[in-house]
CSV table of C-alpha atoms and ligand atoms in Angstrom, one decimal:
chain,number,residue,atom,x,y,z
N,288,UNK,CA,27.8,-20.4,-52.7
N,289,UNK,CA,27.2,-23.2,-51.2
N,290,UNK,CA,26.0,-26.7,-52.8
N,291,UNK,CA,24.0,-28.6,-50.5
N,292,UNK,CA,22.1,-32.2,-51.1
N,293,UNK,CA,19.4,-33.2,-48.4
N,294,UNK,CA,19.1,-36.9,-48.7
N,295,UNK,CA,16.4,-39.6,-47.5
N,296,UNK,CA,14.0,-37.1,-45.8
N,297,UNK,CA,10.1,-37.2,-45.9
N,298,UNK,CA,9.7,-34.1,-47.6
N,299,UNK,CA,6.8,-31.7,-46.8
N,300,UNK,CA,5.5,-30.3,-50.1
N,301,UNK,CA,2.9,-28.8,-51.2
N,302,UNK,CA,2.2,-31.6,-53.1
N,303,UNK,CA,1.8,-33.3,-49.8
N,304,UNK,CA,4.4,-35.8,-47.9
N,305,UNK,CA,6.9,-37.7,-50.4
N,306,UNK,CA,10.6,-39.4,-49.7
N,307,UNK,CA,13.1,-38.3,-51.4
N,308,UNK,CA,16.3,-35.6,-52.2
N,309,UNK,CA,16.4,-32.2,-52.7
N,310,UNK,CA,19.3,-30.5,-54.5
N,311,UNK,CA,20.7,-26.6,-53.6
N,312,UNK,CA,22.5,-24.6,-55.5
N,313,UNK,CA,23.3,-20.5,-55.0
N,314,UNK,CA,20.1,-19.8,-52.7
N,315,UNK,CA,17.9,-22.3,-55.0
N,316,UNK,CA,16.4,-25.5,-54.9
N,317,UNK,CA,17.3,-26.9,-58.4
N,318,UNK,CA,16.4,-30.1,-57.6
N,319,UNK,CA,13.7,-32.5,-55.7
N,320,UNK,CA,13.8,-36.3,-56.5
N,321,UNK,CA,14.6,-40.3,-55.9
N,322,UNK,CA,18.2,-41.2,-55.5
N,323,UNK,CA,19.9,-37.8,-56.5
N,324,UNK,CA,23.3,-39.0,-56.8
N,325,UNK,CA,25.7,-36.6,-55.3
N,326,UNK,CA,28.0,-34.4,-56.7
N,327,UNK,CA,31.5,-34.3,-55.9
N,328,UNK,CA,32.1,-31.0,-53.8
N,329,UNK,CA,28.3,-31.2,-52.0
N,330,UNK,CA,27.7,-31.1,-48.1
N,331,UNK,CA,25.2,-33.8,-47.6
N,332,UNK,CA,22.6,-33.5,-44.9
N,333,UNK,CA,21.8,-37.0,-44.0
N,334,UNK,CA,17.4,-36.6,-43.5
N,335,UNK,CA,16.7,-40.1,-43.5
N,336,UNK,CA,13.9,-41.0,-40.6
N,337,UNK,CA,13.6,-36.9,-40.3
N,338,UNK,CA,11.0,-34.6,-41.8
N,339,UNK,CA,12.0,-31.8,-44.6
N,340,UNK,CA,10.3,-28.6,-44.8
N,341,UNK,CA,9.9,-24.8,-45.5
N,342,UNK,CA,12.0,-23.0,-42.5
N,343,UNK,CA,10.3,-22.0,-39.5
N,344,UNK,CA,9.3,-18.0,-39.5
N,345,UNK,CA,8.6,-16.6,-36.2
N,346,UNK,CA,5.8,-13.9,-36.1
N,347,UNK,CA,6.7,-12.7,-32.2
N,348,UNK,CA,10.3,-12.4,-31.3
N,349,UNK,CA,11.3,-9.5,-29.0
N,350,UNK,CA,15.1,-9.5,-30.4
N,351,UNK,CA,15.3,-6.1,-27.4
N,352,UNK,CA,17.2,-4.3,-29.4
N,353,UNK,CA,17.8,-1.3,-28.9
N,354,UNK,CA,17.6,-0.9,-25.7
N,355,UNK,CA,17.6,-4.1,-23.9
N,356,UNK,CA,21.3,-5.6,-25.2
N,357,UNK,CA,22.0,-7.0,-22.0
N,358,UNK,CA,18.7,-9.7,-22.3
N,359,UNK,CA,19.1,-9.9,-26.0
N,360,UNK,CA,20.6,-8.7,-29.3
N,361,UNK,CA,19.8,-9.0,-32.3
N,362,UNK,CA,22.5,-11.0,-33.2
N,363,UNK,CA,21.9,-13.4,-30.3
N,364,UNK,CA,18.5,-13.7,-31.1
N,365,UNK,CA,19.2,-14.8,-34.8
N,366,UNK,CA,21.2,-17.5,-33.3
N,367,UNK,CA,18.6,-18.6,-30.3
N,368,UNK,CA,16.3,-18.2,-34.0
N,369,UNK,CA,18.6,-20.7,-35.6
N,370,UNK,CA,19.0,-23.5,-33.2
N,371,UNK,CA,15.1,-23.2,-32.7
N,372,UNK,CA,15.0,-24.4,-36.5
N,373,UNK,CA,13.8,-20.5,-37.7
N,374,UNK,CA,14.8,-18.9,-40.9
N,375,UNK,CA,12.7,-15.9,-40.2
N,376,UNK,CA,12.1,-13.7,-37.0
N,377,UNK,CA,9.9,-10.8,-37.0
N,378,UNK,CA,10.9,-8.3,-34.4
N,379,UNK,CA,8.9,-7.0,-31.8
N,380,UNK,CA,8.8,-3.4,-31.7
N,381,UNK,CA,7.9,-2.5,-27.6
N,382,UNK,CA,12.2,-1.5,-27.6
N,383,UNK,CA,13.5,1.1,-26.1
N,384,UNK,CA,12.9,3.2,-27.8
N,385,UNK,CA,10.1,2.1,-29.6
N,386,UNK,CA,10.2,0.8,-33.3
N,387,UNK,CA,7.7,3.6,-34.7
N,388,UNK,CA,10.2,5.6,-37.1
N,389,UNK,CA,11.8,4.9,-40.4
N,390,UNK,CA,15.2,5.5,-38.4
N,391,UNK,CA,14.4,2.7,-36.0
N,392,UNK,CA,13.3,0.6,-38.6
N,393,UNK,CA,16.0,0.6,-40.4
N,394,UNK,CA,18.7,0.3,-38.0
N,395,UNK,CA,16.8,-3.3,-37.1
N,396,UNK,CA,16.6,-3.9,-40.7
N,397,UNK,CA,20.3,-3.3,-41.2
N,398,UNK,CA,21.6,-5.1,-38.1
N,399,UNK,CA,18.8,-8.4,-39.1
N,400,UNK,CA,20.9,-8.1,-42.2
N,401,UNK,CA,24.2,-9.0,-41.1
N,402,UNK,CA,22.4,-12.6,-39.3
N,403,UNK,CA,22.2,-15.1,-42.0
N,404,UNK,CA,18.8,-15.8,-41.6
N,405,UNK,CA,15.5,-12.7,-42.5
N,406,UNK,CA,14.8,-10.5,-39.5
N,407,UNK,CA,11.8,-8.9,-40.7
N,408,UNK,CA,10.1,-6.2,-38.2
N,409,UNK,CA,7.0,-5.0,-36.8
N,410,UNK,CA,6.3,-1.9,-36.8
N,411,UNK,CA,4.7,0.0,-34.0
N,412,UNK,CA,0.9,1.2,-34.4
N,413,UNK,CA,1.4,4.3,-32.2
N,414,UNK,CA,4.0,6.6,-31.7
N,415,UNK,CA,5.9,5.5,-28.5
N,416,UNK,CA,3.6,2.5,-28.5
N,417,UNK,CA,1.1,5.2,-26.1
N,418,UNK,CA,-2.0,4.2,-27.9
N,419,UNK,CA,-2.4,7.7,-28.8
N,420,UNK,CA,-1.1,9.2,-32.1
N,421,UNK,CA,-0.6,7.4,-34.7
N,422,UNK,CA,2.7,6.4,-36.2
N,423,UNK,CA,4.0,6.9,-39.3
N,424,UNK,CA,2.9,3.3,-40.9
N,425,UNK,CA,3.1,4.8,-44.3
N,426,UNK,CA,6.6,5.6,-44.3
N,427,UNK,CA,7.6,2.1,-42.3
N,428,UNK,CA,5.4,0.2,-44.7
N,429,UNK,CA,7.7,1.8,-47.8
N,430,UNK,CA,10.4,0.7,-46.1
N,431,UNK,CA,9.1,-3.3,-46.6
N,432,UNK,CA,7.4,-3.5,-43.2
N,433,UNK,CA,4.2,-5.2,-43.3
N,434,UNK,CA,2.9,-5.9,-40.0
N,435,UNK,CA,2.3,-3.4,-36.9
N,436,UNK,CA,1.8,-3.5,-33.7
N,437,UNK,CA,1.9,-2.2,-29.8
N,438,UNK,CA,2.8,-5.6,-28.4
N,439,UNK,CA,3.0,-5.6,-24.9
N,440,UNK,CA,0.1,-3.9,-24.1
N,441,UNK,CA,-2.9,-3.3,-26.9
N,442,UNK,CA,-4.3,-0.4,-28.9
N,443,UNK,CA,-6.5,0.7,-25.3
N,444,UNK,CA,-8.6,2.8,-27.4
N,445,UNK,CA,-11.3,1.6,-29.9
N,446,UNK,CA,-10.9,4.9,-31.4
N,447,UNK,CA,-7.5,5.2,-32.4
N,448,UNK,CA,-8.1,1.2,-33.6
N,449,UNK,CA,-10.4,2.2,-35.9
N,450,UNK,CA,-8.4,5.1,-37.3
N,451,UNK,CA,-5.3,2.6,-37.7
N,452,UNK,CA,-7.0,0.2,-39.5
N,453,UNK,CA,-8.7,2.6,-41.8
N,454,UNK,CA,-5.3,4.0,-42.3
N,455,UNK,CA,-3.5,0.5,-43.0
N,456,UNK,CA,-6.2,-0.8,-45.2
N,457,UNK,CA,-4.7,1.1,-48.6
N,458,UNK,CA,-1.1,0.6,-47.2
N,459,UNK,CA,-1.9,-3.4,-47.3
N,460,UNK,CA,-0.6,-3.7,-44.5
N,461,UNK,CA,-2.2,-5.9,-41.4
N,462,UNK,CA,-2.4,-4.7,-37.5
N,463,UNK,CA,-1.2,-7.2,-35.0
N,464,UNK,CA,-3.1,-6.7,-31.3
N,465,UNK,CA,-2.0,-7.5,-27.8
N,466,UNK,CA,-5.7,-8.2,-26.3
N,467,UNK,CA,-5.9,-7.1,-23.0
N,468,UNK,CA,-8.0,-4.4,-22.0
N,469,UNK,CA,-5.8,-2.9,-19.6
N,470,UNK,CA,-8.9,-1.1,-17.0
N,471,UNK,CA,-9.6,-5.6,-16.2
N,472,UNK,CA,-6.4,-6.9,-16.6
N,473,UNK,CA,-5.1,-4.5,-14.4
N,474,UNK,CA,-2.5,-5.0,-12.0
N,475,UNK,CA,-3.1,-8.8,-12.4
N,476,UNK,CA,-0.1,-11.2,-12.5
N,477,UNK,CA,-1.2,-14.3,-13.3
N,478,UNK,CA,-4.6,-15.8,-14.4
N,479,UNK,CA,-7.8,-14.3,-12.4
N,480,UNK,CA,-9.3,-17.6,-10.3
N,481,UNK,CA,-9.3,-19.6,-7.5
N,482,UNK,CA,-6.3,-20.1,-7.9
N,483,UNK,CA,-5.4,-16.7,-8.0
N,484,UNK,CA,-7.0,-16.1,-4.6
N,485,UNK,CA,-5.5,-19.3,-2.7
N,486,UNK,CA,-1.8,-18.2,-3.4
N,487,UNK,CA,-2.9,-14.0,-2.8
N,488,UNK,CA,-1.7,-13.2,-6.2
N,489,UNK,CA,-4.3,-10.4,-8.5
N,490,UNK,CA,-5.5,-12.0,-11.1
N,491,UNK,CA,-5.5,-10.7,-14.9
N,492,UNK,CA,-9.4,-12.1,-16.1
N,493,UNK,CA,-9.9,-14.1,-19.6
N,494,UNK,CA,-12.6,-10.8,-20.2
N,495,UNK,CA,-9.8,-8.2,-20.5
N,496,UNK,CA,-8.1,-10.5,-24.0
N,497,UNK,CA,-11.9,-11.5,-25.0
N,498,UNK,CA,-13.2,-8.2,-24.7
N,499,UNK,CA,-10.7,-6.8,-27.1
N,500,UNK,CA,-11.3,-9.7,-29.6
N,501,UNK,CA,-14.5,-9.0,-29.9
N,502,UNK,CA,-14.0,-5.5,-30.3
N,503,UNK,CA,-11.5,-5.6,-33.1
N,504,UNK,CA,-13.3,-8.5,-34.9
N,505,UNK,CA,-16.0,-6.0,-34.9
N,506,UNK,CA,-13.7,-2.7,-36.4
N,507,UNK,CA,-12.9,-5.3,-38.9
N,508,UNK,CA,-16.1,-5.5,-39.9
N,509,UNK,CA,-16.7,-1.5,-40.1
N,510,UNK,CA,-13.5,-1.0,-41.6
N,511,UNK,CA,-12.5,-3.9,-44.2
N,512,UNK,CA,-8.9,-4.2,-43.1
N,513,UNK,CA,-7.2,-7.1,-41.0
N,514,UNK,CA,-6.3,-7.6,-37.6
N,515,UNK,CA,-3.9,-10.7,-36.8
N,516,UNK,CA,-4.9,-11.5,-32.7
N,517,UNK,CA,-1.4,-12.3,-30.9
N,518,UNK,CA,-0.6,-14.6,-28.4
N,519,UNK,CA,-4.9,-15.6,-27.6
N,520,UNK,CA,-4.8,-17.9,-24.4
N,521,UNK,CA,-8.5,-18.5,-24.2
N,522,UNK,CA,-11.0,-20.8,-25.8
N,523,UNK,CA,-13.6,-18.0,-25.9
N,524,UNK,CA,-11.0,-16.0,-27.7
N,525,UNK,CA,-10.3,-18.4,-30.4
N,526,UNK,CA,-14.0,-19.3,-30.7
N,527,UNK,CA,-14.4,-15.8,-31.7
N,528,UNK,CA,-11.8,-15.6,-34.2
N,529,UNK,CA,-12.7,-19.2,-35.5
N,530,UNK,CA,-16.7,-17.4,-36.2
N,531,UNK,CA,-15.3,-14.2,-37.7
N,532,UNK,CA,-13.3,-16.2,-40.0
N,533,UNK,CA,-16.7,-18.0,-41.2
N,534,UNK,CA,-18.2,-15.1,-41.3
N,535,UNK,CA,-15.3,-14.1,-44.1
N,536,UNK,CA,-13.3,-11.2,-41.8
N,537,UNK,CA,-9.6,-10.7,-42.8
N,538,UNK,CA,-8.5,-12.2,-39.4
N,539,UNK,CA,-5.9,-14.7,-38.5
N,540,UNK,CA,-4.8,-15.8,-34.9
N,541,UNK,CA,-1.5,-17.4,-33.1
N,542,UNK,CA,-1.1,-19.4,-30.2
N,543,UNK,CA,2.5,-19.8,-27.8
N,544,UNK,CA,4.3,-23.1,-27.1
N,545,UNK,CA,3.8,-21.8,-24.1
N,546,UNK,CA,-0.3,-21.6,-23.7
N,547,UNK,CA,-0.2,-25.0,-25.6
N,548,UNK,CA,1.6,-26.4,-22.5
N,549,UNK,CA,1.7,-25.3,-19.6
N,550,UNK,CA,-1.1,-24.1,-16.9
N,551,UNK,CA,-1.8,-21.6,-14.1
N,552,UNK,CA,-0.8,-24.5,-12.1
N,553,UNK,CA,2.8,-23.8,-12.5
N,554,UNK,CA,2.3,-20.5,-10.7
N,555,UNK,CA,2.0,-22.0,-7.8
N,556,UNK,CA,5.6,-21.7,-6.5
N,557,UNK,CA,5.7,-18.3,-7.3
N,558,UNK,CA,8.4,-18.9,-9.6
N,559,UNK,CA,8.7,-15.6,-11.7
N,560,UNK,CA,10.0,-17.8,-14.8
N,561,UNK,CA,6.0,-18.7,-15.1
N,562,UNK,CA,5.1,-15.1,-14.9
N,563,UNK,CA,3.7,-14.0,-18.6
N,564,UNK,CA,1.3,-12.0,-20.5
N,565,UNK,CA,-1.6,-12.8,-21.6
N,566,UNK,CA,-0.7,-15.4,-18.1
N,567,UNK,CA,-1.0,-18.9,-18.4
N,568,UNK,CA,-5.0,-20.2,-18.5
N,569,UNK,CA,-6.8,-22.9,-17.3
N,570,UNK,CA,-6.1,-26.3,-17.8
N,571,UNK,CA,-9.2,-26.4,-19.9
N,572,UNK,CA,-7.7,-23.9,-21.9
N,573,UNK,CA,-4.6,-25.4,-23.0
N,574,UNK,CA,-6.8,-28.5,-23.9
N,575,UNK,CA,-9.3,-25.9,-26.5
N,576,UNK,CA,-6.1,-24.5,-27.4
N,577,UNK,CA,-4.5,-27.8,-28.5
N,578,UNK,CA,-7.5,-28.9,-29.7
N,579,UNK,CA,-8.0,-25.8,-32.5
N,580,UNK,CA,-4.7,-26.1,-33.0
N,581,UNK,CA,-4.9,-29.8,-34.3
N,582,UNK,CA,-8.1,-29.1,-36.2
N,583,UNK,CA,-6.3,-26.8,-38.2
N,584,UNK,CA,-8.0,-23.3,-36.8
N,585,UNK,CA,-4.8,-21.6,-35.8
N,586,UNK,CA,-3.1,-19.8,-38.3
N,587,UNK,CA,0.8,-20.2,-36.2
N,588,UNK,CA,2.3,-20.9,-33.3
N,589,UNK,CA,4.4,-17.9,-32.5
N,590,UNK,CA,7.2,-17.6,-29.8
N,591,UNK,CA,6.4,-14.9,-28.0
N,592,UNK,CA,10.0,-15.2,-27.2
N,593,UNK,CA,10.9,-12.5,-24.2
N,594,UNK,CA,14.0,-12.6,-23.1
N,595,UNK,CA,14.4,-11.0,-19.3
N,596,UNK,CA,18.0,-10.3,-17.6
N,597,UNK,CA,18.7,-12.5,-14.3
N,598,UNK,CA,18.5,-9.3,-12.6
N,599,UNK,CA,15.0,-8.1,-13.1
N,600,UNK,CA,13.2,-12.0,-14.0
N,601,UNK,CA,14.5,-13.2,-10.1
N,602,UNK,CA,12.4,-10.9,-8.1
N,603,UNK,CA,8.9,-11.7,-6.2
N,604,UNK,CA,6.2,-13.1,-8.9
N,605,UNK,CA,4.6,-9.5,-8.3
N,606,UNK,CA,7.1,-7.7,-9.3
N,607,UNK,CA,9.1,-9.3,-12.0
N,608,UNK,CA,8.3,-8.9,-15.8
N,609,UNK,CA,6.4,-11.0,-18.1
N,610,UNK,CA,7.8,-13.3,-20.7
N,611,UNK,CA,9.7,-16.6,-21.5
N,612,UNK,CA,11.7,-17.9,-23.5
N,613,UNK,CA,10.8,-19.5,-26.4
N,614,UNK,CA,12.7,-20.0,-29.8
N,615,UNK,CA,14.8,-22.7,-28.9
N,616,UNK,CA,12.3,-25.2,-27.5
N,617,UNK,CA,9.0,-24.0,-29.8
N,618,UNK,CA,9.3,-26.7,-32.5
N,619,UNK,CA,9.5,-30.0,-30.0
N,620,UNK,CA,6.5,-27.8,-27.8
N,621,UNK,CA,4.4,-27.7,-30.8
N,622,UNK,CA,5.1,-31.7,-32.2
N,623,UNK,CA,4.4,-32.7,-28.2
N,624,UNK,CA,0.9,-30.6,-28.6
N,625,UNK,CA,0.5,-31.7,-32.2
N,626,UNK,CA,0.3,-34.9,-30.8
N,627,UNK,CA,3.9,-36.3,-30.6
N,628,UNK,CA,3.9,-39.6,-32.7
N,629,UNK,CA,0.2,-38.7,-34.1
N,630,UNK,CA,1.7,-35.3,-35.3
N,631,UNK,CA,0.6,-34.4,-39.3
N,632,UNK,CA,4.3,-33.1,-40.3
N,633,UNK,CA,1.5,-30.9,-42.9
N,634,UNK,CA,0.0,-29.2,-39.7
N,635,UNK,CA,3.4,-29.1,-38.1
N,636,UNK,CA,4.9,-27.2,-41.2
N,637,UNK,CA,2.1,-25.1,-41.7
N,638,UNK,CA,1.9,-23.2,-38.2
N,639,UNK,CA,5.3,-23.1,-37.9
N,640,UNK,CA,6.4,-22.0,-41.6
N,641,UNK,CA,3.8,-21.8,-43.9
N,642,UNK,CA,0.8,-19.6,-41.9
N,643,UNK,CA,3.1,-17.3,-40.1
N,644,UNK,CA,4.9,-16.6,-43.6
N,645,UNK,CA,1.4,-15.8,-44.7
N,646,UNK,CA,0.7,-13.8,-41.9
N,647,UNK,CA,3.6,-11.8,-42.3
N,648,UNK,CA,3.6,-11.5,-45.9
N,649,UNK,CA,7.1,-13.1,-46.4
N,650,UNK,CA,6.4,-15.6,-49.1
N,651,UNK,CA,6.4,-13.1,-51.4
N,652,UNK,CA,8.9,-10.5,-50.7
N,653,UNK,CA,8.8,-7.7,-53.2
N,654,UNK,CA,11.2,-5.1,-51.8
N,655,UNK,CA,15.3,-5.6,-52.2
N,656,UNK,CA,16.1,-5.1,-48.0
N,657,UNK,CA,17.8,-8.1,-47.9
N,658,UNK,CA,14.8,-10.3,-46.9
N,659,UNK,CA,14.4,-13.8,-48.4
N,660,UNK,CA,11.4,-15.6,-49.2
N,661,UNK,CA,9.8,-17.6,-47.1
N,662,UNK,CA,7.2,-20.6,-46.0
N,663,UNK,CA,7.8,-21.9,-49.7
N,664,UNK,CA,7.1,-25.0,-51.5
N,665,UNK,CA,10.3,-27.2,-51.4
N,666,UNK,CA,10.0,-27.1,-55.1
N,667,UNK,CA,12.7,-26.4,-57.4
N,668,UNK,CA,13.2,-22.3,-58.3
N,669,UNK,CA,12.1,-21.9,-54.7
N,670,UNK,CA,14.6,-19.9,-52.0
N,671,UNK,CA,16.3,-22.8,-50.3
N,672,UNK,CA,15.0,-22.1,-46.6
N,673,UNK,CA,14.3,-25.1,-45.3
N,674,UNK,CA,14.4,-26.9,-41.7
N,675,UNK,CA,15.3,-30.6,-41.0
N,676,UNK,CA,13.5,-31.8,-37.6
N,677,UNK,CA,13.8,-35.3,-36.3
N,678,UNK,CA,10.6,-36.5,-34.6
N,679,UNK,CA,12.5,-39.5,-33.5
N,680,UNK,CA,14.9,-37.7,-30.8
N,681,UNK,CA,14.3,-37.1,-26.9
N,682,UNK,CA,16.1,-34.4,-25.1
N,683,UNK,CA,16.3,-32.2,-22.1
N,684,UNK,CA,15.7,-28.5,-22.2
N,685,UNK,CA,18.6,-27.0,-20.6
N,686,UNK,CA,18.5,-23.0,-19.1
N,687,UNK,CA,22.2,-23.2,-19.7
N,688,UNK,CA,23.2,-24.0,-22.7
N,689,UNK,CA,20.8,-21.9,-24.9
N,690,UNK,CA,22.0,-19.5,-27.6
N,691,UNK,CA,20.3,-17.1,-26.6
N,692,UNK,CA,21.5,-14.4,-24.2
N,693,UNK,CA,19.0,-15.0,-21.3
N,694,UNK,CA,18.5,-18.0,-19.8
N,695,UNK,CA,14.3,-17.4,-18.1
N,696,UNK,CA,13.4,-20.6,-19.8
N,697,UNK,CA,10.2,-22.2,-18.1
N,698,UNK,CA,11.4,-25.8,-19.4
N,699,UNK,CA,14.5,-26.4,-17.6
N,700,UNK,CA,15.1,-30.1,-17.1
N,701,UNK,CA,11.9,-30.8,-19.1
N,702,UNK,CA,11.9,-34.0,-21.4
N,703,UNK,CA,11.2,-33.0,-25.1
N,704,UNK,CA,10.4,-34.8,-28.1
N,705,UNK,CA,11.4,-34.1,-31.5
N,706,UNK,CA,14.6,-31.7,-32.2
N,707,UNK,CA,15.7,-29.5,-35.2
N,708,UNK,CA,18.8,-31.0,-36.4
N,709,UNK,CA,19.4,-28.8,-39.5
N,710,UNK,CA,18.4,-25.5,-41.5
N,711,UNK,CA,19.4,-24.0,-44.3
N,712,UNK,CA,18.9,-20.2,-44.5
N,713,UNK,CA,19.3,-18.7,-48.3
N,714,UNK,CA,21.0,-21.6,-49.3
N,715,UNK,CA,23.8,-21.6,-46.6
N,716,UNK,CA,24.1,-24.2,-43.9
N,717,UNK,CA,23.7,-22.6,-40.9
N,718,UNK,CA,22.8,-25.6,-38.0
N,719,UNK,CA,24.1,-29.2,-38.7
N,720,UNK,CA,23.4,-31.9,-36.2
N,721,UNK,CA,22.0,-29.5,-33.6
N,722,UNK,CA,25.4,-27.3,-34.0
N,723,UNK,CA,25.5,-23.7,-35.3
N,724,UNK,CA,27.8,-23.9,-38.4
T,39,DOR,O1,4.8,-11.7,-21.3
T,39,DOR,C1,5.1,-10.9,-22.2
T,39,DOR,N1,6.3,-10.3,-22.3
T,39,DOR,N2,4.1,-10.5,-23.0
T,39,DOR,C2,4.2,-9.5,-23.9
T,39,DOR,O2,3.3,-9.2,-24.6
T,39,DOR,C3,5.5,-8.7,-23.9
T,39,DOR,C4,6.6,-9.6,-23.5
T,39,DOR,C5,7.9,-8.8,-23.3
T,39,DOR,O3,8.2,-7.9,-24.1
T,39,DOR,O4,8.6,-9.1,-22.3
């Protein structure tokens, strides 16, 4: 195994912010202090200037295996996972075919094993993701999976929500929803407005996600279980989740890089690239968004990271599917919306590591499939999953030169602040300096 010392960082514990060392051996962090002096076989990570913390964990990646191996794999996904700081991915189950048997399950599970970081996976809530019968969560739940879902389109019917979430509530398990009412989103490509109507493109209204917020926040409500709300792009929506929280309703929420930086306005070329569901809001929007986000009312940021072949993403803005990009450029989008130089390395560690480990019930992994924990406390006896970013650094997002197997990033040639420069997943190096080890 290997024996790694992480020198000069600002550490984020939970003990809040302190400078120091932290010591790894064989998958554990034996050590967190002053002036560790180094022992002689060691790899030293050099953290001085950068910040120290529990690995990113990504609630929303769509890894497109099976089925989709020519946008993504989930081996290529791992790495796009790694270089984006992650130590955790949970998989998206809207593959082909859908994730909503044991079988399915595990082959994800086995294939996430063989990456050196956790691939945990979502489950689906309905067989074939149709919204109709339900899958068998029971069975995938024994199996160590702890969050479903039909991302990609929501549970349509507010029956078949109910029965789910009376039927996860024993399991312990907690529903994810895709909120769009699919009878007002409609056809709708990009965000229902003005807009909209100047460039002659259908809209998709704020109603259809809101609508189904409120709806599930109240089947919570009749039903005790818990809903986490994906992807919410609106300020009503998060208002909503923000009052059912109060009001002591198992709910949590995440929010994209993506909603958190970038408006309807870049629709207006008709570039496909900007062409995503829920579709990108209002400019007022992304401010609430930010806003919550920096007052601490957002439980994670969460990719949402779709990748899309050349070949289908380059069509007319009609016709081409929805989705970005996302893990590689999510931890300098959410420092530039945390604030850049005002950004709490706290909040920043917390929607990135230690909420959507929450979320996902990965700090506390109880089943042996190869999972790790995650989100921890950088203290010693903790699993050594920890990311090194470097608030200090400016790049360029670059389409070309991701790891990842697509390239439909909206952030080509964009300036960015802050990098990942290092991770360590289950106590191995696996990025040093920016480079995959
Ligand atoms: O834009 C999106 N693309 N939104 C989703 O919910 C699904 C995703 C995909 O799978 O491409």
């Amino acid at each position: 195994m290997t024996k790694i010392l992480i020198t000069d960082g600002t550490l984020v514990t939970n003990q809040g912010l302190q400078s120091g060392d932290v010591r790894i051996r064989d998958g554990v962090i034996t050590e967190v202090g002053t002036a560790l002096t180094r022992e002689g076989d060691e790899l030293v990570v050099d953290a001085s200037g950068q910040w120290v913390g529990p690995g990113f964990v990504d609630l929303h990646t769509h890894l497109r295996e099976p089925g989709g191996e020519a946008a993504e794999t989930i081996a290529s996904g791992a790495r796009a996972g790694i270089a984006g700081g992650y130590t955790a991915l949970v998989a998206m189950p809207n593959t082909e075919p859908a994730l909503d048997t044991v079988a399915l399950v595990s082959f994800v599970l086995a294939e996430g094993g063989r990456s050196p970081i956790t691939v945990a996976v979502a489950g689906a809530i309905t067989q074939s993701r149709a919204g109709e019968q339900l899958a068998p969560m029971a069975e995938m739940a024994a199996l160590g999976v702890r969050i479903f879902t039909d991302d990609g389109a929501g549970v349509q019917s507010a029956g078949v929500m109910r029965r789910a979430l009376s039927y996860s509530k024993p399991l312990g398990v907690r529903l994810a929803q895709h909120c769009e009412d699919a009878t007002l989103s409609g056809s709708g490509v990009m965000n229902e407005g003005p807009l909209a109507e100047k460039l002659g493109l259908a809209g998709r209204s704020e109603l259809a996600e809101e609508i189904m917020v409120q709806r599930d926040i109240d089947l919570v409500r009749a039903t005790g279980a818990s809903v986490h709300f994906l992807h919410l792009s609106t300020k009503r929506a998060i208002d909503l989740v923000v009052a059912a929280k109060i009001e002591g309703l198992d709910v949590t929420c995440e929010v994209t890089p993506h909603h958190l930086t970038l408006d309807e306005s870049f629709c207006s070329d008709y570039d496909p690239t900007f062409k995503v569901h829920p579709p990108l809001r209002s400019a007022h929007d992304v401010l609430a968004l930010r806003e919550a986000l920096r007052k601490g009312l957002i439980d994670a940021v969460a990719t949402d990271h779709a990748p899309h072949t050349p070949e289908s993403k380059d069509r007319a803005f009609d016709e081409a599917p929805a989705g970005m990009l996302g893990l590689e450029t999510a931890a300098s989008l959410t420092y530039e919306a945390l604030g850049q130089d005002k950004c709490d390395p706290e909040l920043f560690y917390t929607v990135l590591s230690r909420g959507p480990a929450r979320v996902a019930q990965l700090r506390h992994i109880d089943r042996p499939i190869g999972l790790s924990p995650q989100g921890g406390a950088l203290s010693v006896g903790e699993a050594a999953n920890i990311t090194v970013f470097d608030p200090r650094v400016s790049w360029e997002a670059n389409a070309n030169t991701l790891q990842s197997r697509a390239s439909n990033t909206p952030y080509h040639g964009r300036a960015m602040f802050g990098r990942v420069s290092s991770v360590i997943s289950k106590g191995i190096l696996v990025l040093q300096e920016g480079k995959l080890q």
